[in-house]
Structures are given as C-alpha cells and as structure tokens.
Amino acid sequence: MNSESNCPVSRRGLLQAGGALLLAAALPPNRAHSASSSNDYKISVAPDRARLAGQDRPETDVWTYNGTVPGSLVRLRQDVPARLVVENRLDQETTVHWHGIRLPNAMDGVPGLTQPPIRPGESFVYEFTPPDAGTFWYHPHANSLEQLGRGLAGALIVEESEPVTVDRDLVWMLSDWRLTEDGGIASGFGNRMEAGMSGRVGNTVTLNGRVSEAESFRSGERVRLRLVNASLARIMALRFDGHRPVVVAVDGQPCDPHDPDSGRIFLGPAMRVDLVLDMQGEPGRRYDVIDDFYDGLSYRLTQLVYEKPPVREHSLDAPLALPRNPLPEPDLASAERHRLTLQGGMMSAMMGSGDMQGGMMGGGGMMGMGHGAVWAINGQSMTGDGHAGMEPALAFERGRSVVLELRNETTWWHPMHFHGHSLRVLSRNGRPVPHRQWQDTVLMAPKDVVEAAFVADNPGDWMLHCHVMDHQMSGMMTVLRVA
Ligand code: C2O
Ligand code: CU
C-alpha cells in the first residue's frame, strides 16, 4: 500500500511517505489535567528510541524528555508556583529553557549566563510561577543544535485560571528531522555552508512525534489547536483546506481573533499559534493540511478526517477571544529607541569565498566560541551556546519602555527570539501591523525592518538570538541587560 516508503531518502520522498501510515496524534487532549494540580514535574533527559516515520520504517535513536518525543506534555496553571526537577542522564551537559515564559532570570536555562550547566548524572530544580496562560515549549540551551535536533523538545501549556470553552484542546508539536535511510539521525550538525544559508532543514516532519497520515475530527466540534514549531530551521506556512482557522493567540499571548493573512499560518522555528477551528467538514470526507512555505517543496502535513458522527448540527457561537495576560503596556511617547541590525550569511561580505572554502575543507563543524562566525548582530558575533562572559549589546534601566528597531540586512529569514519578555510588534517595513501582536519570536523576512516595543521590567541578562539553531550557533546571538 505504501509504494513510496521504499524510495531512497529524499526530502520529498520521506515527506510523502507519511501519506500511507495510520497514526493518530500521540497526545490525547487534556490528559495531564490531574497531574498538573501540584504543578510538580520530574523530567529525565535520556537517550531512547522512537518510531518517527511509521511502523514499516526503522526506529530512530533519539534524546528524550521522559522517554518520548516530543517530551512529556507539561501543563502548569497560571499564577500557581511550579517546580520542575530536571535530571540529566545524557553523557553531555544540558539545561532546559522554558521558551516564552516570563520567569526569573535564574530559571531561564542559559548555561554560563543564568545557571551552571547540568552535568551528566546531576539534577537542577527549576521553580517559577507562570504569569501568562498560553502555549509555550521547552528545550535545551546547551549544545542546542544537536540536542534539539536529536529530539529534546516538549510542549508546555499554562492553563487559564478560567477554562476556555472548547470541545477539545489539542497540541500539535511539529518537528523536522533529517533522517538517513536506515532511520538514523544524519550527522553533520554545524555544517558551515548550511549555517550560512537557511540552516539544517530536514526531510521528515512529525506531528507529535509521528509522521501523520490523518487526524480525526467530528463535524460541529470546536477545537483549540495549539501549533508549536519545534524545528531547528524549517519555516512553515500551513493551509487548512476546506476550513477556516481563526488565530486566537500568537506565542502564547492572546490577540484579537482574526483570519490568518492570506489564509496561511506562518510558523518560524520556536513560534506558536493557537487556532480555534469550528470543524465543519462533511462526514466521510478528508481535508488536506498543506505546508507550502518553500517554493516547490510543499507537502501534506496531515489530513483532517471525519469518520465519526457530528457532535452537533451547528457550530458554537460562543465568543472566541481568550482572556488577556497581564503584560505591561510600553509607553511609546517616553520609550528609548534602539536598533539591532542582523548581518552576515552566505553572499555577504562576512562569508567571502576563501573563508568559505576553508570552512568546507575543514569539514564544517566550526562552532567554537569566537570561531566560525557567519552572522552578527550590530557588528558583533556571539557563537556557540550560552557561556560565561557574554557582554550585553544593550542595557536598559528596569521599568523603561523600549522600542527596538530590528533591521534584517541579510537575504535570509530569521525568527528572532527574546528571552524574559514579550514584545508588541508595532510595524513592519514602515507599515503598522494589523493586530500589534505580542510575540517572543519575531519572524523576519529578508530585508525586513520591524519595530517592536516592550517594558524592560524583568531584571537580568537575557539572551536574544535567531531560533534557526545553526544561525544562533554561528553568531546571530546577543544579550540584553535589564538592571
Ligand atoms: Cu527557544 Cu533561546 O530559545
Ligand atoms: Cu537566523
């Protein structure tokens, strides 16, 4: 039945091979409600095996949080103290970054900058009280390119104190893998050529840890669908054929419910979008979910199938809007203004041909501190991962409103992630953006200029970097200080 599964591995081949596999989403909705009552978790970081591409394909050696990819779903409650004990059973150092949560600096998981790395055999206790309800995720910040690329990522949901009325609350953790024909994870992390271009885009996209053939829905039901792009480098643009998804939150922060621009949901690495879907498919029919971000490389992520009877005749008309989080509103009139310029990449002066050849002949993998820089922010390249002695590019007095102008001078895309704060996006290329969305990860198209504002209210040294992991490792990283 699955003629494509024997094809040699290619991006298209593997992506399409998923088409014939019968796998449902791995995360049952709301399963962790009871477990979350104490906001207490134990997370063990260890190697394991996972069947990513389906029953008829080999297993893959992966690195996991609690034995699965994606890692355990963490469900915390807004304003309730959480305690997460992370035990490192890898043979290398790690940390956990709770991406998007506005937490105390010491809990941010950046080795050398906010905590000592967790050594093999050791544990670290993360304790914080999540101020914002929404969709977040967690991943390592040590040797991030390889650790995330081998599977270390999990969804983190902070529940609203008043539950939102939907029939089902689903998470789709989307991950991109580069698999070899025998099911292994391809080596070559930190290839300098890729680092200078779009990063390590893989050949297999999984939904909750499996290549997905179909996800099952019932006509009439209202679903909250939390999308998380946990890929190293793959940008996604999702279309839901025959459906009308409504965006209700971006990066965990509620927004005015709106239709996605041009009908597609853009998800750069590390971004999250919460959708409300009123399921209106016809019983017995199937509808494609397509990712067509890259020209000529579109593929079907999954299909929405309607096998069961409708739950109701007409969809709900209760309001869609989520309750807002307590974000401090920046005062634009008194705000300080600063510029962050993104530079470098292939076809830029930083990557001249002689330099490039040297890197290639050396076999790539030149990601040491201060070496192998391909990218820069404001003329400075911090490479590798978090480490001691990272000097802030900008420092703000605590409580100040700040407007940042982000200028992408490169010809590549960059999802820029800010630790410790959410930023209100004000304008893009001189035009006001429609919903002034709060984001922790701002996707910059080539040559984009974006203005974003925030109140620098969270003290500490905060990392700021591109979430294409190869870009971060090779220089697109800096630090902002709030003191
Ligand atoms: Cu999701 Cu600094 O990372
Ligand atoms: Cu980048």
Short mmCIF file of C-alpha atoms and ligand atoms in Angstrom, two decimals:
data_model
loop_
_atom_site.label_atom_id
_atom_site.label_comp_id
_atom_site.label_asym_id
_atom_site.label_seq_id
_atom_site.Cartn_x
_atom_site.Cartn_y
_atom_site.Cartn_z
CA MET A 1 0.00 0.00 0.00
CA ASN A 2 2.88 2.32 0.57
CA SER A 3 4.94 2.30 -2.57
CA GLU A 4 6.83 5.42 -1.63
CA SER A 5 8.26 4.10 1.57
CA ASN A 6 10.94 2.17 -0.27
CA CYS A 7 12.20 5.15 -2.20
CA PRO A 8 15.68 6.39 -1.47
CA VAL A 9 15.59 9.06 1.17
CA SER A 10 14.97 12.47 -0.19
CA ARG A 11 13.17 15.39 1.24
CA ARG A 12 10.14 14.82 -0.93
CA GLY A 13 10.25 11.06 -0.69
CA LEU A 14 10.20 10.89 3.05
CA LEU A 15 7.77 13.70 3.46
CA GLN A 16 5.34 11.93 1.18
CA ALA A 17 5.97 8.51 2.63
CA GLY A 18 3.94 9.60 5.61
CA GLY A 19 0.87 9.57 3.42
CA ALA A 20 0.04 5.92 3.89
CA LEU A 21 0.64 5.47 7.57
CA LEU A 22 -2.18 5.19 10.03
CA LEU A 23 -1.17 7.05 13.10
CA ALA A 24 -3.25 9.21 15.30
CA ALA A 25 -1.91 12.14 17.28
CA ALA A 26 0.18 10.98 20.19
CA LEU A 27 -1.11 13.43 22.75
CA PRO A 28 -4.64 12.78 23.94
CA PRO A 29 -6.33 16.05 24.82
CA ASN A 30 -6.25 17.31 28.37
CA ARG A 31 -4.64 14.14 29.63
CA ALA A 32 -2.48 15.89 32.16
CA HIS A 33 -5.18 17.85 33.93
CA SER A 34 -4.99 15.83 37.09
CA ALA A 35 -1.22 15.51 37.09
CA SER A 36 -0.86 19.25 36.89
CA SER A 37 -2.70 20.04 40.08
CA SER A 38 0.52 20.31 42.04
CA ASN A 39 2.46 21.95 39.20
CA ASP A 40 5.21 19.43 40.04
CA TYR A 41 7.14 17.61 37.35
CA LYS A 42 10.12 15.32 37.13
CA ILE A 43 11.81 15.37 33.76
CA SER A 44 14.54 12.94 32.95
CA VAL A 45 16.75 13.70 29.95
CA ALA A 46 17.93 10.45 28.40
CA PRO A 47 18.51 8.58 25.15
CA ASP A 48 15.74 6.35 23.90
CA ARG A 49 14.27 5.07 20.65
CA ALA A 50 11.29 6.34 18.70
CA ARG A 51 9.42 5.27 15.60
CA LEU A 52 9.14 8.60 13.85
CA ALA A 53 8.24 7.72 10.28
CA GLY A 54 5.85 4.81 10.82
CA GLN A 55 5.57 1.13 11.61
CA ASP A 56 7.26 0.00 8.40
CA ARG A 57 10.30 2.17 8.90
CA PRO A 58 13.19 1.64 11.29
CA GLU A 59 13.35 3.12 14.75
CA THR A 60 15.49 6.15 15.44
CA ASP A 61 17.90 6.74 18.30
CA VAL A 62 16.71 9.96 19.90
CA TRP A 63 17.27 12.01 23.03
CA THR A 64 14.13 12.43 25.08
CA TYR A 65 12.42 14.13 27.98
CA ASN A 66 10.87 11.24 29.94
CA GLY A 67 11.33 8.70 27.19
CA THR A 68 9.21 10.18 24.42
CA VAL A 69 9.43 12.58 21.50
CA PRO A 70 8.07 15.11 21.92
CA GLY A 71 8.84 15.11 25.64
CA SER A 72 6.20 14.93 28.36
CA LEU A 73 3.46 17.46 27.93
CA VAL A 74 3.89 19.90 30.81
CA ARG A 75 0.66 21.57 31.94
CA LEU A 76 1.01 24.28 34.51
CA ARG A 77 -1.54 26.67 35.91
CA GLN A 78 -1.30 30.40 35.61
CA ASP A 79 -0.15 32.10 38.83
CA VAL A 80 0.49 28.79 40.59
CA PRO A 81 4.12 28.09 41.59
CA ALA A 82 5.69 25.31 39.54
CA ARG A 83 8.59 23.02 40.37
CA LEU A 84 10.31 21.05 37.63
CA VAL A 85 13.17 18.74 38.54
CA VAL A 86 15.36 18.00 35.53
CA GLU A 87 17.71 15.06 35.76
CA ASN A 88 20.45 14.77 33.15
CA ARG A 89 21.07 11.20 32.04
CA LEU A 90 22.85 12.15 28.84
CA ASP A 91 26.62 11.93 28.63
CA GLN A 92 26.92 15.66 28.00
CA GLU A 93 25.84 18.84 29.76
CA THR A 94 22.37 20.21 29.24
CA THR A 95 19.92 22.84 30.53
CA VAL A 96 16.22 23.50 29.98
CA HIS A 97 14.89 26.78 28.62
CA TRP A 98 11.16 27.38 29.17
CA HIS A 99 10.63 29.20 25.94
CA GLY A 100 8.37 32.26 26.15
CA ILE A 101 7.65 32.15 29.86
CA ARG A 102 8.37 35.44 31.65
CA LEU A 103 10.23 33.95 34.58
CA PRO A 104 13.08 34.97 36.89
CA ASN A 105 16.44 35.12 35.13
CA ALA A 106 17.99 32.34 37.23
CA MET A 107 15.34 29.92 35.88
CA ASP A 108 15.88 30.76 32.20
CA GLY A 109 18.17 27.83 31.43
CA VAL A 110 21.04 29.53 29.60
CA PRO A 111 24.33 27.88 30.57
CA GLY A 112 27.02 30.24 31.81
CA LEU A 113 24.66 33.21 31.68
CA THR A 114 21.84 32.23 34.04
CA GLN A 115 22.94 28.92 35.57
CA PRO A 116 25.76 26.41 35.54
CA PRO A 117 25.05 23.65 33.01
CA ILE A 118 23.55 20.45 34.42
CA ARG A 119 26.33 17.89 34.26
CA PRO A 120 25.73 14.24 33.41
CA GLY A 121 24.17 12.48 36.39
CA GLU A 122 23.15 15.74 38.05
CA SER A 123 19.82 17.47 38.50
CA PHE A 124 18.58 21.02 38.55
CA VAL A 125 15.37 22.31 40.09
CA TYR A 126 13.51 24.95 38.12
CA GLU A 127 10.99 26.93 40.14
CA PHE A 128 8.84 29.72 38.81
CA THR A 129 5.27 30.98 38.77
CA PRO A 130 4.00 31.41 35.22
CA PRO A 131 2.34 34.84 34.90
CA ASP A 132 0.84 34.19 31.48
CA ALA A 133 -1.56 31.49 30.33
CA GLY A 134 -0.89 30.10 26.87
CA THR A 135 1.12 27.81 24.65
CA PHE A 136 4.84 27.59 25.34
CA TRP A 137 7.51 24.92 24.96
CA TYR A 138 10.75 23.76 26.49
CA HIS A 139 14.06 22.69 25.02
CA PRO A 140 17.78 22.61 25.88
CA HIS A 141 20.07 25.61 25.62
CA ALA A 142 23.35 23.69 25.74
CA ASN A 143 24.67 22.20 22.51
CA SER A 144 21.23 23.26 21.30
CA LEU A 145 21.64 22.49 17.65
CA GLU A 146 22.37 18.84 18.27
CA GLN A 147 20.22 18.36 21.39
CA LEU A 148 17.12 19.84 19.76
CA GLY A 149 17.98 18.08 16.51
CA ARG A 150 18.04 14.73 18.33
CA GLY A 151 14.60 15.26 19.79
CA LEU A 152 14.77 17.27 23.01
CA ALA A 153 11.63 19.39 22.94
CA GLY A 154 8.30 19.35 24.74
CA ALA A 155 5.13 21.41 24.78
CA LEU A 156 4.34 23.47 27.86
CA ILE A 157 0.79 24.68 28.37
CA VAL A 158 -0.12 27.20 31.01
CA GLU A 159 -3.83 26.86 31.65
CA GLU A 160 -6.10 29.86 32.02
CA SER A 161 -7.49 30.18 35.53
CA GLU A 162 -10.97 30.19 33.96
CA PRO A 163 -11.09 27.37 31.43
CA VAL A 164 -11.89 28.32 27.85
CA THR A 165 -14.91 26.55 26.38
CA VAL A 166 -13.93 24.24 23.57
CA ASP A 167 -14.79 20.63 22.87
CA ARG A 168 -11.16 19.61 22.59
CA ASP A 169 -7.83 21.23 23.36
CA LEU A 170 -5.14 19.76 21.10
CA VAL A 171 -1.41 20.30 20.74
CA TRP A 172 0.43 19.71 17.50
CA MET A 173 4.15 19.70 18.20
CA LEU A 174 5.70 19.94 14.75
CA SER A 175 9.29 18.80 14.40
CA ASP A 176 11.59 18.47 11.44
CA TRP A 177 14.16 15.70 11.30
CA ARG A 178 16.95 14.82 8.96
CA LEU A 179 16.79 11.03 8.81
CA THR A 180 19.00 8.64 6.94
CA GLU A 181 17.61 5.67 5.07
CA ASP A 182 18.25 3.32 7.98
CA GLY A 183 16.35 5.58 10.34
CA GLY A 184 19.28 7.29 11.97
CA ILE A 185 19.62 10.99 12.55
CA ALA A 186 22.01 12.30 9.93
CA SER A 187 25.28 13.61 11.30
CA GLY A 188 26.84 16.86 10.17
CA PHE A 189 25.41 19.20 12.78
CA GLY A 190 27.02 22.60 12.39
CA ASN A 191 27.83 22.41 8.69
CA ARG A 192 29.14 25.86 7.88
CA MET A 193 27.56 26.07 4.44
CA GLU A 194 24.12 25.36 5.89
CA ALA A 195 24.75 27.65 8.81
CA GLY A 196 25.32 30.49 6.35
CA MET A 197 22.11 29.72 4.50
CA SER A 198 18.73 28.53 5.71
CA GLY A 199 20.09 26.20 8.42
CA ARG A 200 19.57 22.48 8.89
CA VAL A 201 16.22 21.91 7.23
CA GLY A 202 15.37 18.21 7.45
CA ASN A 203 13.49 15.67 5.36
CA THR A 204 10.79 14.37 7.72
CA VAL A 205 8.18 16.42 9.54
CA THR A 206 6.45 14.81 12.51
CA LEU A 207 3.26 15.79 14.31
CA ASN A 208 3.50 14.86 17.99
CA GLY A 209 6.45 12.62 17.21
CA ARG A 210 4.99 10.69 14.25
CA VAL A 211 4.64 11.31 10.57
CA SER A 212 0.88 11.82 10.45
CA GLU A 213 -1.48 10.27 7.96
CA ALA A 214 -4.65 11.63 9.47
CA GLU A 215 -6.07 13.39 12.48
CA SER A 216 -9.64 12.60 13.40
CA PHE A 217 -12.34 15.21 13.96
CA ARG A 218 -16.12 15.40 14.27
CA SER A 219 -18.31 17.81 12.48
CA GLY A 220 -19.67 20.57 14.71
CA GLU A 221 -16.97 20.38 17.34
CA ARG A 222 -14.93 23.38 18.37
CA VAL A 223 -11.26 22.68 18.74
CA ARG A 224 -8.46 24.75 20.17
CA LEU A 225 -5.42 23.73 18.21
CA ARG A 226 -2.07 24.75 19.64
CA LEU A 227 0.61 24.69 16.95
CA VAL A 228 4.26 24.64 18.02
CA ASN A 229 7.09 24.70 15.51
CA ALA A 230 9.90 22.86 17.30
CA SER A 231 12.08 22.59 14.18
CA LEU A 232 15.73 23.52 14.05
CA ALA A 233 15.32 25.57 10.91
CA ARG A 234 12.18 24.74 8.94
CA ILE A 235 9.72 27.59 8.49
CA MET A 236 6.12 26.51 7.89
CA ALA A 237 3.11 28.07 6.20
CA LEU A 238 0.05 25.92 6.87
CA ARG A 239 -3.18 25.85 4.90
CA PHE A 240 -6.25 24.02 6.18
CA ASP A 241 -8.24 23.06 3.10
CA GLY A 242 -11.98 23.46 3.48
CA HIS A 243 -11.66 25.06 6.92
CA ARG A 244 -11.48 28.49 8.38
CA PRO A 245 -8.99 28.61 11.23
CA VAL A 246 -9.18 31.65 13.49
CA VAL A 247 -5.96 32.82 15.15
CA VAL A 248 -6.62 33.49 18.84
CA ALA A 249 -3.08 33.64 20.23
CA VAL A 250 0.48 34.01 18.97
CA ASP A 251 3.47 32.90 21.03
CA GLY A 252 1.19 32.19 23.96
CA GLN A 253 -0.26 35.71 24.01
CA PRO A 254 -3.95 36.13 23.16
CA CYS A 255 -4.81 38.50 20.32
CA ASP A 256 -7.94 39.77 18.62
CA PRO A 257 -9.34 36.70 16.91
CA HIS A 258 -8.56 37.03 13.21
CA ASP A 259 -8.24 35.11 9.97
CA PRO A 260 -4.62 34.36 9.10
CA ASP A 261 -3.04 36.62 6.45
CA SER A 262 -3.51 35.15 3.01
CA GLY A 263 -5.16 32.13 4.62
CA ARG A 264 -1.82 30.66 5.72
CA ILE A 265 -0.42 30.28 9.20
CA PHE A 266 3.25 31.23 9.29
CA LEU A 267 5.31 29.45 11.90
CA GLY A 268 9.01 30.15 12.12
CA PRO A 269 11.06 27.87 14.36
CA ALA A 270 10.00 28.32 18.03
CA MET A 271 6.79 30.15 17.16
CA ARG A 272 3.39 29.09 18.43
CA VAL A 273 -0.06 29.87 17.11
CA ASP A 274 -3.31 28.92 18.83
CA LEU A 275 -6.22 28.39 16.48
CA VAL A 276 -9.88 27.94 17.11
CA LEU A 277 -11.35 25.63 14.50
CA ASP A 278 -15.06 25.10 14.16
CA MET A 279 -14.97 21.75 12.44
CA GLN A 280 -17.40 21.77 9.55
CA GLY A 281 -16.20 19.01 7.29
CA GLU A 282 -18.61 16.56 5.77
CA PRO A 283 -18.74 13.18 7.46
CA GLY A 284 -16.67 10.67 5.50
CA ARG A 285 -14.52 13.30 3.82
CA ARG A 286 -10.83 14.12 4.24
CA TYR A 287 -9.20 17.53 4.04
CA ASP A 288 -5.52 18.27 3.48
CA VAL A 289 -3.34 20.32 5.75
CA ILE A 290 -0.55 21.59 3.49
CA ASP A 291 2.73 23.28 4.32
CA ASP A 292 3.84 25.24 1.28
CA PHE A 293 6.37 27.67 2.73
CA TYR A 294 9.25 26.63 0.46
CA ASP A 295 8.62 27.09 -3.25
CA GLY A 296 8.33 23.77 -4.99
CA LEU A 297 8.63 21.79 -1.75
CA SER A 298 5.10 21.78 -0.48
CA TYR A 299 3.95 18.63 1.28
CA ARG A 300 0.93 17.36 3.13
CA LEU A 301 1.41 17.60 6.89
CA THR A 302 -1.69 15.51 7.59
CA GLN A 303 -5.36 15.15 6.71
CA LEU A 304 -8.37 16.06 8.77
CA VAL A 305 -10.72 13.09 8.62
CA TYR A 306 -14.36 12.91 9.61
CA GLU A 307 -15.21 9.32 10.41
CA LYS A 308 -17.46 9.75 13.41
CA PRO A 309 -20.93 11.27 13.54
CA PRO A 310 -21.29 15.03 14.08
CA VAL A 311 -21.33 16.27 17.66
CA ARG A 312 -23.85 19.00 16.86
CA GLU A 313 -25.64 20.38 13.87
CA HIS A 314 -24.46 23.97 14.02
CA SER A 315 -21.17 25.21 15.29
CA LEU A 316 -20.98 27.12 18.53
CA ASP A 317 -21.36 30.84 18.52
CA ALA A 318 -19.84 31.48 21.93
CA PRO A 319 -17.05 34.08 21.75
CA LEU A 320 -13.60 33.00 20.65
CA ALA A 321 -11.45 35.54 22.43
CA LEU A 322 -9.07 34.33 25.13
CA PRO A 323 -8.55 36.32 28.33
CA ARG A 324 -5.54 38.65 28.06
CA ASN A 325 -2.36 38.16 30.06
CA PRO A 326 -1.02 40.81 32.44
CA LEU A 327 1.62 42.28 30.11
CA PRO A 328 2.94 45.75 30.91
CA GLU A 329 2.00 48.19 28.14
CA PRO A 330 5.01 50.14 26.84
CA ASP A 331 4.69 53.92 26.86
CA LEU A 332 5.66 54.79 23.31
CA ALA A 333 5.92 58.52 23.97
CA SER A 334 8.69 58.14 26.55
CA ALA A 335 10.31 54.99 25.15
CA GLU A 336 14.03 54.69 24.44
CA ARG A 337 14.76 53.70 20.87
CA HIS A 338 17.49 51.28 19.86
CA ARG A 339 18.45 49.46 16.72
CA LEU A 340 19.50 45.85 16.30
CA THR A 341 20.91 45.07 12.87
CA LEU A 342 21.15 41.50 11.63
CA GLN A 343 24.10 40.91 9.36
CA GLY A 344 26.01 38.21 7.52
CA GLY A 345 25.19 34.93 5.86
CA MET A 346 26.09 33.46 2.51
CA MET A 347 26.53 36.00 -0.23
CA SER A 348 27.55 38.64 2.28
CA ALA A 349 30.93 40.20 2.92
CA MET A 350 31.33 38.16 6.12
CA MET A 351 31.39 34.96 4.15
CA GLY A 352 33.92 35.58 1.39
CA SER A 353 34.77 32.65 -0.84
CA GLY A 354 38.24 31.96 0.57
CA ASP A 355 36.90 31.81 4.09
CA MET A 356 34.05 29.65 2.93
CA GLN A 357 36.32 27.09 1.32
CA GLY A 358 38.43 26.89 4.41
CA GLY A 359 35.34 26.10 6.40
CA MET A 360 34.19 23.45 3.99
CA MET A 361 37.56 21.74 3.66
CA GLY A 362 37.75 21.64 7.40
CA GLY A 363 34.64 19.52 7.29
CA GLY A 364 32.27 22.14 8.66
CA GLY A 365 31.52 21.94 12.37
CA MET A 366 33.45 25.04 13.27
CA MET A 367 31.22 26.20 16.05
CA GLY A 368 33.62 27.17 18.75
CA MET A 369 33.35 30.34 20.78
CA GLY A 370 34.54 33.15 18.56
CA HIS A 371 35.22 30.83 15.65
CA GLY A 372 33.17 30.10 12.62
CA ALA A 373 31.12 33.25 12.85
CA VAL A 374 28.88 33.67 9.85
CA TRP A 375 26.31 36.05 11.32
CA ALA A 376 26.39 39.10 13.52
CA ILE A 377 24.13 41.48 15.42
CA ASN A 378 25.28 45.09 15.46
CA GLY A 379 28.67 44.01 14.14
CA GLN A 380 29.31 41.52 16.92
CA SER A 381 29.17 37.72 16.70
CA MET A 382 28.48 35.59 19.75
CA THR A 383 28.81 31.98 18.72
CA GLY A 384 28.07 28.59 20.21
CA ASP A 385 25.57 28.42 23.02
CA GLY A 386 25.19 30.24 26.29
CA HIS A 387 28.51 30.74 28.01
CA ALA A 388 30.09 32.93 30.65
CA GLY A 389 31.27 36.42 29.84
CA MET A 390 28.62 37.36 27.29
CA GLU A 391 28.62 41.15 27.21
CA PRO A 392 25.26 42.83 26.67
CA ALA A 393 24.74 44.68 23.40
CA LEU A 394 22.18 46.94 25.08
CA ALA A 395 21.38 47.72 28.71
CA PHE A 396 18.10 49.12 29.98
CA GLU A 397 17.09 50.60 33.26
CA ARG A 398 14.46 48.43 34.86
CA GLY A 399 10.94 49.64 34.11
CA ARG A 400 11.85 51.62 30.98
CA SER A 401 9.76 51.38 27.85
CA VAL A 402 11.86 50.43 24.86
CA VAL A 403 11.24 50.46 21.12
CA LEU A 404 13.59 48.21 19.19
CA GLU A 405 14.10 48.58 15.50
CA LEU A 406 15.13 45.20 14.11
CA ARG A 407 16.77 45.52 10.72
CA ASN A 408 17.42 42.40 8.73
CA GLU A 409 20.21 43.34 6.36
CA THR A 410 20.64 39.74 5.27
CA THR A 411 18.97 37.88 2.43
CA TRP A 412 17.73 35.10 4.74
CA TRP A 413 14.81 34.57 7.12
CA HIS A 414 15.34 34.83 10.87
CA PRO A 415 12.91 34.05 13.73
CA MET A 416 14.37 36.35 16.41
CA HIS A 417 13.68 35.21 19.96
CA PHE A 418 13.80 37.42 23.05
CA HIS A 419 14.20 35.78 26.44
CA GLY A 420 12.38 37.03 29.51
CA HIS A 421 9.93 39.41 27.81
CA SER A 422 7.19 39.53 25.21
CA LEU A 423 7.33 42.32 22.66
CA ARG A 424 4.49 44.15 20.99
CA VAL A 425 5.12 44.25 17.26
CA LEU A 426 4.27 47.77 16.05
CA SER A 427 5.24 47.97 12.42
CA ARG A 428 6.81 46.08 9.56
CA ASN A 429 8.60 47.92 6.77
CA GLY A 430 7.10 51.20 7.82
CA ARG A 431 3.50 49.98 7.88
CA PRO A 432 1.61 49.44 11.12
CA VAL A 433 0.86 45.76 11.66
CA PRO A 434 -2.86 44.93 12.00
CA HIS A 435 -3.06 43.34 15.44
CA ARG A 436 0.02 44.76 17.22
CA GLN A 437 0.64 41.23 18.32
CA TRP A 438 2.70 40.32 21.38
CA GLN A 439 5.44 37.89 20.44
CA ASP A 440 8.58 36.38 21.90
CA THR A 441 9.78 35.20 18.50
CA VAL A 442 9.55 37.64 15.60
CA LEU A 443 9.89 36.17 12.12
CA MET A 444 11.94 38.49 9.92
CA ALA A 445 11.80 38.07 6.15
CA PRO A 446 14.89 39.06 4.13
CA LYS A 447 15.48 42.82 4.40
CA ASP A 448 12.54 43.31 6.78
CA VAL A 449 12.56 46.19 9.23
CA VAL A 450 10.36 45.59 12.27
CA GLU A 451 9.60 47.86 15.21
CA ALA A 452 8.67 46.21 18.48
CA ALA A 453 8.12 47.64 21.94
CA PHE A 454 8.26 46.31 25.47
CA VAL A 455 8.73 47.33 29.07
CA ALA A 456 12.12 46.17 30.32
CA ASP A 457 10.67 45.02 33.63
CA ASN A 458 12.39 41.68 34.15
CA PRO A 459 15.87 42.11 35.66
CA GLY A 460 18.81 40.10 34.39
CA ASP A 461 20.96 39.34 31.38
CA TRP A 462 18.69 37.95 28.69
CA MET A 463 19.71 36.13 25.59
CA LEU A 464 18.40 37.30 22.25
CA HIS A 465 19.05 35.13 19.22
CA CYS A 466 17.85 33.71 15.98
CA HIS A 467 15.98 30.45 16.57
CA VAL A 468 17.35 28.84 13.43
CA MET A 469 19.75 26.94 15.63
CA ASP A 470 22.64 26.97 13.16
CA HIS A 471 22.31 30.75 12.92
CA GLN A 472 22.46 31.13 16.68
CA MET A 473 25.48 28.86 16.93
CA SER A 474 27.32 30.78 14.23
CA GLY A 475 26.88 34.28 15.56
CA MET A 476 23.31 35.53 15.47
CA MET A 477 23.03 35.92 19.20
CA THR A 478 23.49 38.66 21.75
CA VAL A 479 22.48 39.68 25.25
CA LEU A 480 20.20 42.41 26.56
CA ARG A 481 20.65 43.57 30.16
CA VAL A 482 17.86 44.85 32.38
CA ALA A 483 19.19 46.29 35.63
CU1 C2O B 1 13.73 28.74 22.43
CU2 C2O B 1 16.98 30.90 23.49
O1 C2O B 1 15.36 29.79 22.95
CU CU B 2 18.56 33.31 11.56
#
